[in-house]
């Protein structure tokens, strides 16, 4: 019988890749979507309409991480085998402006879904989208044993969720895992995260549609990987013999400046002519250096990333260049990337 997965955050970057992966493996996939005034399912529309996704195996259900009774009802009805909790207000800078909301969704939302699972489907397997942001100012390289030192309301919300998962594992015996994922990107990355902001701007500048790119801190260092590989790691965590926490990362770190240099270099432009500093993109507290040690995931899950920094930049810039050249709109750029 087909296995059933429930994904929160299915309309986001990771949710869309994960849905694709699970459907390809024959799962029935339930995705939680929010009511919004304009439809925001563009990252998964190709799956919803795909004739190869037979028998309506992708099923979208309305709900919200802020609505615990809805989550409880849904899990009672669906009784999934696997739950992937990817929903969050995921923008670090925005979390300083919307701290309460970010905590409600990213921290209390985890309580709501774990409580729903405990009563409705305690035998299910649970994945929590924890984040390398939780390491904050902790010295690098960071792994599962590194003490956390969060530097934003977003990171603190994630840390609450992370500890709660460990508690529900110990207290109630749930099969619950946290993936401590370092930054992962793709052509489906939201346009206000720095990598996609850069790749899109490079394409627009090359096409003569934009003349400058305003950025904040160019010195921050991140461990950037390729999102489709990271969702494979999430799935592997739930197939393991026992639940645990795992770092997924490339094991390399690069500055934002290096990303900019490489991205402009992909189209033969000198970035210094186009990039300007804008203090509005600075954060009240910054995470200066993230560099992950994915050794445990390699040893225990056989997970290892293949796409490294230079290839990632190229994939993203080329997707945006193609998208603009063909006059594609945002969702069409993403869709083109599927094919
Ligand atoms: P994303 O593109 O921003 O997607 C976030 C998803 O959460 C969207 O589907 C969004 O739905 C949903 N969501 C937000 N608030 C919600 C609510 N109240 N109820 C239900 N759904 C809600 O994020 P992503 O990059 O795919 O990341 C997935 C998860 O991994 C997030 O939890 C993020 O914090 C975490 N994470 C990401 C990275 C990374 O580098 N990408 C690294 C570590 C951890 P709408 O479309 O309706 O807004
Ligand atoms: O792309 P960012 O906004 O990602 P950030 O803050 O690292 O968070 C992402 O990764 C986390 C994993 O570590 C996830 F948990 C989280 O959900 C999200 O996906 O910023 C990266 C760096 C920062 O240091 C920021 O200060 O880029 C710097 N930056 C410089 N100029 C900028 C800009 N960031 C953005 N968003 N916009 C700029 O103009």
CSV table of C-alpha atoms and ligand atoms in Angstrom, one decimal:
chain,number,residue,atom,x,y,z
A,1,UNK,CA,0.0,0.0,0.0
A,2,UNK,CA,1.2,3.5,-0.8
A,3,UNK,CA,2.8,5.4,2.1
A,4,UNK,CA,1.2,8.7,3.1
A,5,UNK,CA,3.1,11.9,3.9
A,6,UNK,CA,1.9,15.2,5.3
A,7,UNK,CA,3.9,18.3,4.5
A,8,UNK,CA,3.5,21.7,6.1
A,9,UNK,CA,5.2,24.4,4.1
A,10,UNK,CA,4.5,22.6,0.8
A,11,UNK,CA,4.3,25.9,-1.1
A,12,UNK,CA,7.8,26.9,-0.2
A,13,UNK,CA,11.2,26.1,-1.8
A,14,UNK,CA,11.8,22.9,0.2
A,15,UNK,CA,8.2,21.7,0.4
A,16,UNK,CA,8.0,21.8,-3.4
A,17,UNK,CA,11.1,19.7,-3.9
A,18,UNK,CA,10.1,17.3,-1.1
A,19,UNK,CA,6.6,16.8,-2.6
A,20,UNK,CA,8.3,16.0,-6.0
A,21,UNK,CA,10.6,13.5,-4.4
A,22,UNK,CA,7.9,11.7,-2.4
A,23,UNK,CA,5.5,11.6,-5.3
A,24,UNK,CA,8.3,10.1,-7.4
A,25,UNK,CA,8.7,7.4,-4.7
A,26,UNK,CA,5.0,6.6,-4.9
A,27,UNK,CA,3.7,8.3,-1.8
A,28,UNK,CA,0.4,9.9,-1.4
A,29,UNK,CA,1.3,13.5,-0.4
A,30,UNK,CA,-1.0,15.8,1.6
A,31,UNK,CA,0.2,19.4,1.7
A,32,UNK,CA,-1.0,22.1,4.1
A,33,UNK,CA,-1.8,25.4,2.3
A,34,UNK,CA,-2.9,28.7,3.7
A,35,UNK,CA,-5.6,30.8,2.4
A,36,UNK,CA,-4.0,33.9,0.8
A,37,UNK,CA,-5.7,36.6,-1.2
A,38,UNK,CA,-3.7,35.7,-4.3
A,39,UNK,CA,-2.9,32.1,-5.0
A,40,UNK,CA,0.6,31.1,-4.0
A,41,UNK,CA,0.9,27.5,-5.2
A,42,UNK,CA,3.1,28.3,-8.2
A,43,UNK,CA,6.0,26.1,-7.0
A,44,UNK,CA,3.7,23.0,-6.9
A,45,UNK,CA,1.2,23.7,-9.7
A,46,UNK,CA,3.2,21.5,-12.1
A,47,UNK,CA,2.7,18.6,-9.7
A,48,UNK,CA,-0.9,19.2,-9.2
A,49,UNK,CA,-1.5,19.2,-12.9
A,50,UNK,CA,1.0,16.5,-13.8
A,51,UNK,CA,-0.8,13.6,-15.6
A,52,UNK,CA,1.9,11.3,-14.3
A,53,UNK,CA,0.9,12.0,-10.7
A,54,UNK,CA,-1.9,9.6,-11.0
A,55,UNK,CA,-5.0,9.1,-8.9
A,56,UNK,CA,-4.8,12.5,-7.3
A,57,UNK,CA,-1.8,11.5,-5.1
A,58,UNK,CA,-1.1,15.2,-4.4
A,59,UNK,CA,-3.8,16.5,-2.1
A,60,UNK,CA,-3.9,20.0,-0.8
A,61,UNK,CA,-5.7,20.8,2.4
A,62,UNK,CA,-6.3,24.2,4.0
A,63,UNK,CA,-4.9,25.0,7.5
A,64,UNK,CA,-2.4,27.0,9.4
A,65,UNK,CA,0.3,26.4,11.9
A,66,UNK,CA,-1.4,28.9,14.1
A,67,UNK,CA,-4.6,26.8,14.2
A,68,UNK,CA,-4.0,23.8,16.4
A,69,UNK,CA,-7.5,22.3,16.2
A,70,UNK,CA,-7.3,22.2,12.5
A,71,UNK,CA,-4.0,20.4,12.6
A,72,UNK,CA,-5.4,17.9,15.1
A,73,UNK,CA,-8.4,17.2,12.9
A,74,UNK,CA,-6.3,16.9,9.8
A,75,UNK,CA,-3.9,14.4,11.3
A,76,UNK,CA,-6.9,12.4,12.7
A,77,UNK,CA,-8.4,12.2,9.2
A,78,UNK,CA,-5.2,11.6,7.2
A,79,UNK,CA,-3.2,9.4,9.7
A,80,UNK,CA,0.0,9.9,7.8
A,81,UNK,CA,3.0,7.6,8.0
A,82,UNK,CA,5.4,10.6,7.8
A,83,UNK,CA,5.1,14.2,8.8
A,84,UNK,CA,7.5,16.9,7.5
A,85,UNK,CA,7.1,20.2,9.3
A,86,UNK,CA,8.6,22.8,7.0
A,87,UNK,CA,6.2,25.7,7.7
A,88,UNK,CA,7.8,28.8,9.1
A,89,UNK,CA,8.1,32.5,8.7
A,90,UNK,CA,11.6,31.8,7.4
A,91,UNK,CA,13.2,35.2,6.8
A,92,UNK,CA,15.7,36.1,9.5
A,93,UNK,CA,15.6,39.8,8.9
A,94,UNK,CA,11.8,39.9,8.9
A,95,UNK,CA,11.8,38.1,12.2
A,96,UNK,CA,13.2,41.2,13.9
A,97,UNK,CA,10.1,43.1,12.8
A,98,UNK,CA,7.6,40.2,13.4
A,99,UNK,CA,9.1,38.5,16.4
A,100,UNK,CA,5.8,37.4,18.0
A,101,UNK,CA,4.4,36.0,14.7
A,102,UNK,CA,7.7,34.3,13.9
A,103,UNK,CA,7.6,32.6,17.3
A,104,UNK,CA,3.9,31.7,17.1
A,105,UNK,CA,4.4,29.8,13.8
A,106,UNK,CA,8.0,28.6,14.2
A,107,UNK,CA,8.0,27.7,17.9
A,108,UNK,CA,4.4,27.2,19.1
A,109,UNK,CA,3.5,25.7,15.7
A,110,UNK,CA,5.8,22.8,16.5
A,111,UNK,CA,4.0,22.3,19.8
A,112,UNK,CA,0.7,22.2,18.0
A,113,UNK,CA,1.7,19.7,15.4
A,114,UNK,CA,3.5,17.4,17.8
A,115,UNK,CA,0.5,17.4,20.1
A,116,UNK,CA,-1.7,16.6,17.2
A,117,UNK,CA,0.6,13.8,16.2
A,118,UNK,CA,0.8,12.4,19.7
A,119,UNK,CA,-3.0,12.0,19.9
A,120,UNK,CA,-3.8,11.2,16.2
A,121,UNK,CA,-0.9,9.2,14.8
A,122,UNK,CA,1.8,8.5,17.5
A,123,UNK,CA,3.4,5.8,15.3
A,124,UNK,CA,4.1,8.3,12.5
A,125,UNK,CA,7.6,9.5,11.8
A,126,UNK,CA,8.2,13.3,12.2
A,127,UNK,CA,10.7,15.6,10.6
A,128,UNK,CA,11.3,19.1,12.0
A,129,UNK,CA,13.0,21.8,9.9
A,130,UNK,CA,15.6,23.1,12.3
A,131,UNK,CA,18.2,25.5,11.2
A,132,UNK,CA,21.9,26.3,11.3
A,133,UNK,CA,20.8,29.8,12.4
A,134,UNK,CA,20.4,28.2,15.8
A,135,UNK,CA,24.3,28.1,16.0
A,136,UNK,CA,24.4,31.9,15.7
A,137,UNK,CA,27.7,33.0,17.1
A,138,UNK,CA,29.0,29.5,18.0
A,139,UNK,CA,32.5,28.8,16.7
A,140,UNK,CA,32.8,26.9,13.4
A,141,UNK,CA,32.7,24.2,12.2
A,142,UNK,CA,29.3,23.5,13.7
A,143,UNK,CA,27.9,20.0,14.2
A,144,UNK,CA,25.2,18.2,16.3
A,145,UNK,CA,27.3,18.7,19.5
A,146,UNK,CA,28.0,22.4,19.1
A,147,UNK,CA,26.3,24.5,21.8
A,148,UNK,CA,23.6,26.8,20.3
A,149,UNK,CA,24.0,30.6,20.5
A,150,UNK,CA,21.0,32.1,18.5
A,151,UNK,CA,21.1,35.7,17.3
A,152,UNK,CA,17.5,36.4,16.0
A,153,UNK,CA,13.9,35.9,16.9
A,154,UNK,CA,13.8,33.4,14.0
A,155,UNK,CA,16.7,31.4,15.4
A,156,UNK,CA,15.2,31.4,18.9
A,157,UNK,CA,11.8,30.1,17.6
A,158,UNK,CA,13.7,27.4,15.7
A,159,UNK,CA,15.6,26.4,18.9
A,160,UNK,CA,12.4,26.1,20.8
A,161,UNK,CA,11.0,23.7,18.2
A,162,UNK,CA,14.3,21.8,18.1
A,163,UNK,CA,14.3,21.2,21.9
A,164,UNK,CA,10.7,20.3,21.8
A,165,UNK,CA,11.3,17.6,19.2
A,166,UNK,CA,14.0,16.1,21.5
A,167,UNK,CA,11.6,16.2,24.4
A,168,UNK,CA,8.7,14.5,22.6
A,169,UNK,CA,11.1,11.9,21.4
A,170,UNK,CA,12.2,11.2,25.0
A,171,UNK,CA,9.0,11.8,26.9
A,172,UNK,CA,6.5,10.2,24.5
A,173,UNK,CA,8.7,7.8,22.5
A,174,UNK,CA,7.8,9.5,19.2
A,175,UNK,CA,10.0,8.9,16.1
A,176,UNK,CA,10.9,12.5,15.8
A,177,UNK,CA,14.0,13.9,14.0
A,178,UNK,CA,15.4,17.4,13.5
A,179,UNK,CA,17.4,18.3,10.5
A,180,UNK,CA,19.8,21.1,11.3
A,181,UNK,CA,20.1,22.4,7.8
A,182,UNK,CA,22.6,24.9,6.6
A,183,UNK,CA,21.5,27.4,3.9
A,184,UNK,CA,20.3,25.6,0.8
A,185,UNK,CA,19.3,27.4,-2.4
A,186,UNK,CA,17.9,26.9,-5.9
A,187,UNK,CA,16.0,28.7,-8.7
A,188,UNK,CA,12.9,28.2,-6.5
A,189,UNK,CA,14.4,30.2,-3.6
A,190,UNK,CA,12.3,33.1,-2.5
A,191,UNK,CA,13.5,36.4,-4.1
A,192,UNK,CA,14.3,38.2,-0.9
A,193,UNK,CA,17.0,35.7,0.2
A,194,UNK,CA,20.4,37.0,-0.7
A,195,UNK,CA,21.4,34.3,-3.3
A,196,UNK,CA,18.3,34.6,-5.3
A,197,UNK,CA,18.2,38.4,-5.0
A,198,UNK,CA,21.7,38.3,-6.5
A,199,UNK,CA,21.1,35.8,-9.3
A,200,UNK,CA,17.9,37.6,-10.4
A,201,UNK,CA,19.7,41.0,-10.3
A,202,UNK,CA,22.6,39.7,-12.4
A,203,UNK,CA,20.2,38.4,-15.0
A,204,UNK,CA,18.2,41.7,-15.0
A,205,UNK,CA,21.4,43.8,-15.2
A,206,UNK,CA,22.7,41.6,-18.1
A,207,UNK,CA,19.4,42.0,-19.9
A,208,UNK,CA,19.6,45.8,-19.4
A,209,UNK,CA,16.5,45.8,-17.2
A,210,UNK,CA,18.2,46.9,-13.9
A,211,UNK,CA,21.3,49.0,-13.3
A,212,UNK,CA,22.2,48.5,-9.6
A,213,UNK,CA,22.0,46.0,-6.9
A,214,UNK,CA,21.6,47.1,-3.3
A,215,UNK,CA,22.9,44.8,-0.6
A,216,UNK,CA,23.7,44.8,3.1
A,217,UNK,CA,26.6,42.9,4.8
A,218,UNK,CA,28.9,41.4,2.2
A,219,UNK,CA,31.2,39.9,4.8
A,220,UNK,CA,28.8,37.3,6.3
A,221,UNK,CA,29.9,33.7,5.5
A,222,UNK,CA,27.4,30.9,4.7
A,223,UNK,CA,27.6,27.2,3.9
A,224,UNK,CA,25.4,27.2,0.8
A,225,UNK,CA,24.1,23.9,-0.7
A,226,UNK,CA,21.6,22.9,-3.3
A,227,UNK,CA,18.0,22.4,-2.0
A,228,UNK,CA,16.9,19.2,-3.9
A,229,UNK,CA,19.8,17.3,-2.3
A,230,UNK,CA,18.7,18.5,1.2
A,231,UNK,CA,15.2,17.3,0.9
A,232,UNK,CA,16.6,13.8,0.0
A,233,UNK,CA,18.4,14.1,3.4
A,234,UNK,CA,15.2,14.9,5.2
A,235,UNK,CA,13.6,11.7,3.7
A,236,UNK,CA,16.6,9.6,4.7
A,237,UNK,CA,16.3,10.7,8.3
A,238,UNK,CA,12.8,9.3,8.5
A,239,UNK,CA,13.9,5.9,6.9
A,240,UNK,CA,16.6,5.4,9.6
A,241,UNK,CA,16.4,2.7,12.3
A,242,UNK,CA,16.2,5.2,15.1
A,243,UNK,CA,15.3,8.9,15.3
A,244,UNK,CA,18.0,11.6,15.7
A,245,UNK,CA,19.3,15.0,14.8
A,246,UNK,CA,21.4,15.6,11.8
A,247,UNK,CA,23.4,18.4,10.3
A,248,UNK,CA,23.1,18.8,6.5
A,249,UNK,CA,25.8,21.0,5.0
A,250,UNK,CA,28.4,21.2,2.3
A,251,UNK,CA,31.4,21.7,4.7
A,252,UNK,CA,32.5,24.8,2.8
A,253,UNK,CA,31.9,28.4,3.6
A,254,UNK,CA,31.9,31.5,1.4
A,255,UNK,CA,31.2,35.2,1.9
A,256,UNK,CA,28.2,37.0,0.3
A,257,UNK,CA,30.9,39.0,-1.6
A,258,UNK,CA,32.2,35.8,-3.1
A,259,UNK,CA,28.7,34.8,-4.2
A,260,UNK,CA,28.3,38.2,-5.8
A,261,UNK,CA,31.7,38.0,-7.6
A,262,UNK,CA,30.9,34.5,-9.0
A,263,UNK,CA,27.4,35.4,-10.0
A,264,UNK,CA,28.4,38.5,-12.0
A,265,UNK,CA,31.4,36.5,-13.3
A,266,UNK,CA,28.9,34.0,-14.8
A,267,UNK,CA,27.7,36.7,-17.3
A,268,UNK,CA,31.1,38.4,-17.7
A,269,UNK,CA,30.3,41.5,-15.7
A,270,UNK,CA,32.5,43.3,-13.0
A,271,UNK,CA,30.3,43.3,-9.9
A,272,UNK,CA,32.0,46.4,-8.4
A,273,UNK,CA,30.4,48.6,-11.1
A,274,UNK,CA,26.8,47.5,-10.0
A,275,UNK,CA,26.7,46.7,-6.3
A,276,UNK,CA,26.0,49.4,-3.7
A,277,UNK,CA,25.7,49.2,0.0
A,278,UNK,CA,22.3,49.8,1.6
A,279,UNK,CA,22.2,49.8,5.4
A,280,UNK,CA,18.5,48.9,5.4
A,281,UNK,CA,19.5,45.3,4.7
A,282,UNK,CA,21.7,45.1,7.8
A,283,UNK,CA,20.4,43.1,10.7
A,284,UNK,CA,20.3,44.3,14.4
A,285,UNK,CA,22.4,41.2,15.2
A,286,UNK,CA,24.2,39.3,12.5
A,287,UNK,CA,25.4,35.7,12.2
A,288,UNK,CA,28.9,36.1,10.8
A,289,UNK,CA,30.0,32.6,10.1
A,290,UNK,CA,28.2,29.4,9.3
A,291,UNK,CA,30.2,26.3,8.3
A,292,UNK,CA,28.7,22.9,8.9
A,293,UNK,CA,30.2,19.5,9.6
A,294,UNK,CA,27.9,16.9,7.9
A,295,UNK,CA,30.0,13.9,9.1
A,296,UNK,CA,27.2,12.3,11.0
A,297,UNK,CA,24.7,12.4,8.1
A,298,UNK,CA,27.4,10.9,5.9
A,299,UNK,CA,28.2,8.1,8.3
A,300,UNK,CA,24.7,7.2,9.4
A,301,UNK,CA,22.5,8.2,6.4
A,302,UNK,CA,25.0,7.9,3.5
A,303,UNK,CA,24.0,11.5,2.7
A,304,UNK,CA,26.5,13.7,1.0
A,305,UNK,CA,26.0,16.8,-1.2
A,306,UNK,CA,27.2,16.8,-4.7
A,307,UNK,CA,26.6,20.4,-5.9
A,308,UNK,CA,29.2,22.7,-4.5
A,309,UNK,CA,29.4,26.5,-4.4
A,310,UNK,CA,30.5,27.4,-8.0
A,311,UNK,CA,28.0,25.0,-9.5
A,312,UNK,CA,25.2,26.3,-7.3
A,313,UNK,CA,25.8,29.9,-8.4
A,314,UNK,CA,25.9,28.9,-12.0
A,315,UNK,CA,22.6,26.9,-11.7
A,316,UNK,CA,20.9,29.9,-10.2
A,317,UNK,CA,22.2,32.6,-12.5
A,318,UNK,CA,21.6,30.5,-15.6
A,319,UNK,CA,18.0,29.8,-14.6
A,320,UNK,CA,17.3,33.5,-14.1
A,321,UNK,CA,19.1,34.5,-17.3
A,322,UNK,CA,17.0,32.0,-19.2
A,323,UNK,CA,13.9,33.1,-17.5
A,324,UNK,CA,14.4,36.8,-18.3
A,325,UNK,CA,15.5,36.1,-21.9
A,326,UNK,CA,12.3,34.1,-22.6
A,327,UNK,CA,10.2,36.8,-20.8
A,328,UNK,CA,9.1,34.3,-18.2
A,329,UNK,CA,7.3,35.5,-15.0
A,330,UNK,CA,8.6,34.4,-11.6
A,331,UNK,CA,6.6,31.2,-11.4
A,332,UNK,CA,7.5,30.3,-15.0
A,333,UNK,CA,11.2,30.6,-14.2
A,334,UNK,CA,10.7,28.1,-11.4
A,335,UNK,CA,8.6,25.8,-13.6
A,336,UNK,CA,11.1,25.9,-16.4
A,337,UNK,CA,13.7,24.7,-13.9
A,338,UNK,CA,11.5,21.6,-13.2
A,339,UNK,CA,11.9,20.4,-16.7
B,1,LIG,P1,10.1,29.1,2.5
B,1,LIG,O1,10.3,29.0,1.0
B,1,LIG,O2,10.0,30.4,3.1
B,1,LIG,O3,8.7,28.3,2.8
B,1,LIG,C1,8.0,28.5,4.0
B,1,LIG,C2,6.7,27.7,4.0
B,1,LIG,O4,6.1,27.9,5.2
B,1,LIG,C3,5.7,28.2,2.9
B,1,LIG,O5,5.1,27.1,2.3
B,1,LIG,C4,4.7,29.0,3.7
B,1,LIG,O6,3.5,29.1,3.2
B,1,LIG,C5,4.7,28.2,5.0
B,1,LIG,N1,4.1,28.9,6.1
B,1,LIG,C6,4.5,30.0,6.7
B,1,LIG,N2,3.7,30.4,7.7
B,1,LIG,C7,2.8,29.4,7.8
B,1,LIG,C8,1.7,29.2,8.7
B,1,LIG,N3,1.4,30.1,9.6
B,1,LIG,N4,0.9,28.1,8.5
B,1,LIG,C9,1.2,27.2,7.5
B,1,LIG,N5,2.2,27.4,6.6
B,1,LIG,C10,3.0,28.5,6.8
B,1,LIG,O7,11.1,28.2,3.3
B,1,LIG,P2,12.1,27.1,2.8
B,1,LIG,O8,13.4,27.7,2.4
B,1,LIG,O9,11.4,26.2,1.9
B,1,LIG,O10,12.5,26.4,4.2
B,1,LIG,C11,11.6,25.3,4.7
B,1,LIG,C12,11.8,25.2,6.2
B,1,LIG,O11,13.2,25.0,6.5
B,1,LIG,C13,11.5,26.5,6.9
B,1,LIG,O12,10.9,26.1,8.2
B,1,LIG,C14,12.8,27.2,7.1
B,1,LIG,O13,12.8,28.0,8.3
B,1,LIG,C15,13.7,26.0,7.3
B,1,LIG,N6,15.1,26.1,6.9
B,1,LIG,C16,15.4,26.6,5.7
B,1,LIG,C17,16.7,26.7,5.3
B,1,LIG,C18,17.1,27.2,3.9
B,1,LIG,O14,18.3,27.5,3.7
B,1,LIG,N7,16.2,27.2,2.9
B,1,LIG,C19,17.7,26.3,6.1
B,1,LIG,C20,17.4,25.8,7.4
B,1,LIG,C21,16.1,25.7,7.8
B,1,LIG,P3,3.0,30.4,2.2
B,1,LIG,O15,3.4,30.0,0.8
B,1,LIG,O16,1.5,30.4,2.4
B,1,LIG,O17,3.7,31.6,2.8
B,2,LIG,O1,19.9,34.8,2.4
B,2,LIG,P1,19.7,35.3,3.8
B,2,LIG,O2,18.5,36.2,4.1
B,2,LIG,O3,19.7,34.0,4.6
B,2,LIG,P2,20.0,33.7,6.2
B,2,LIG,O4,19.7,34.9,7.0
B,2,LIG,O5,21.3,33.0,6.3
B,2,LIG,O6,18.8,32.6,6.5
B,2,LIG,C1,18.5,31.5,5.6
B,2,LIG,O7,19.3,30.4,6.0
B,2,LIG,C2,18.9,29.9,7.3
B,2,LIG,C3,19.9,28.7,7.6
B,2,LIG,O8,21.1,29.2,8.2
B,2,LIG,C4,17.5,29.5,7.3
B,2,LIG,F1,17.2,28.9,8.5
B,2,LIG,C5,16.6,30.7,7.1
B,2,LIG,O9,15.3,30.3,7.0
B,2,LIG,C6,17.0,31.3,5.7
B,2,LIG,O10,16.6,30.3,4.7
B,2,LIG,O11,21.0,36.1,4.3
B,2,LIG,C7,22.3,35.5,4.1
B,2,LIG,C8,23.3,36.5,4.5
B,2,LIG,C9,23.1,37.3,5.8
B,2,LIG,O12,24.3,37.4,6.5
B,2,LIG,C10,22.6,38.7,5.4
B,2,LIG,O13,23.0,39.7,6.3
B,2,LIG,O14,23.3,37.6,3.5
B,2,LIG,C11,23.4,38.8,4.1
B,2,LIG,N1,22.8,39.8,3.2
B,2,LIG,C12,23.6,40.9,2.6
B,2,LIG,N2,22.7,41.6,1.9
B,2,LIG,C13,21.6,39.9,2.8
B,2,LIG,C14,21.5,41.0,1.9
B,2,LIG,N3,20.5,39.1,3.0
B,2,LIG,C15,19.3,39.4,2.4
B,2,LIG,N4,18.3,38.7,2.6
B,2,LIG,N5,19.2,40.6,1.6
B,2,LIG,C16,20.3,41.4,1.3
B,2,LIG,O15,20.2,42.4,0.6
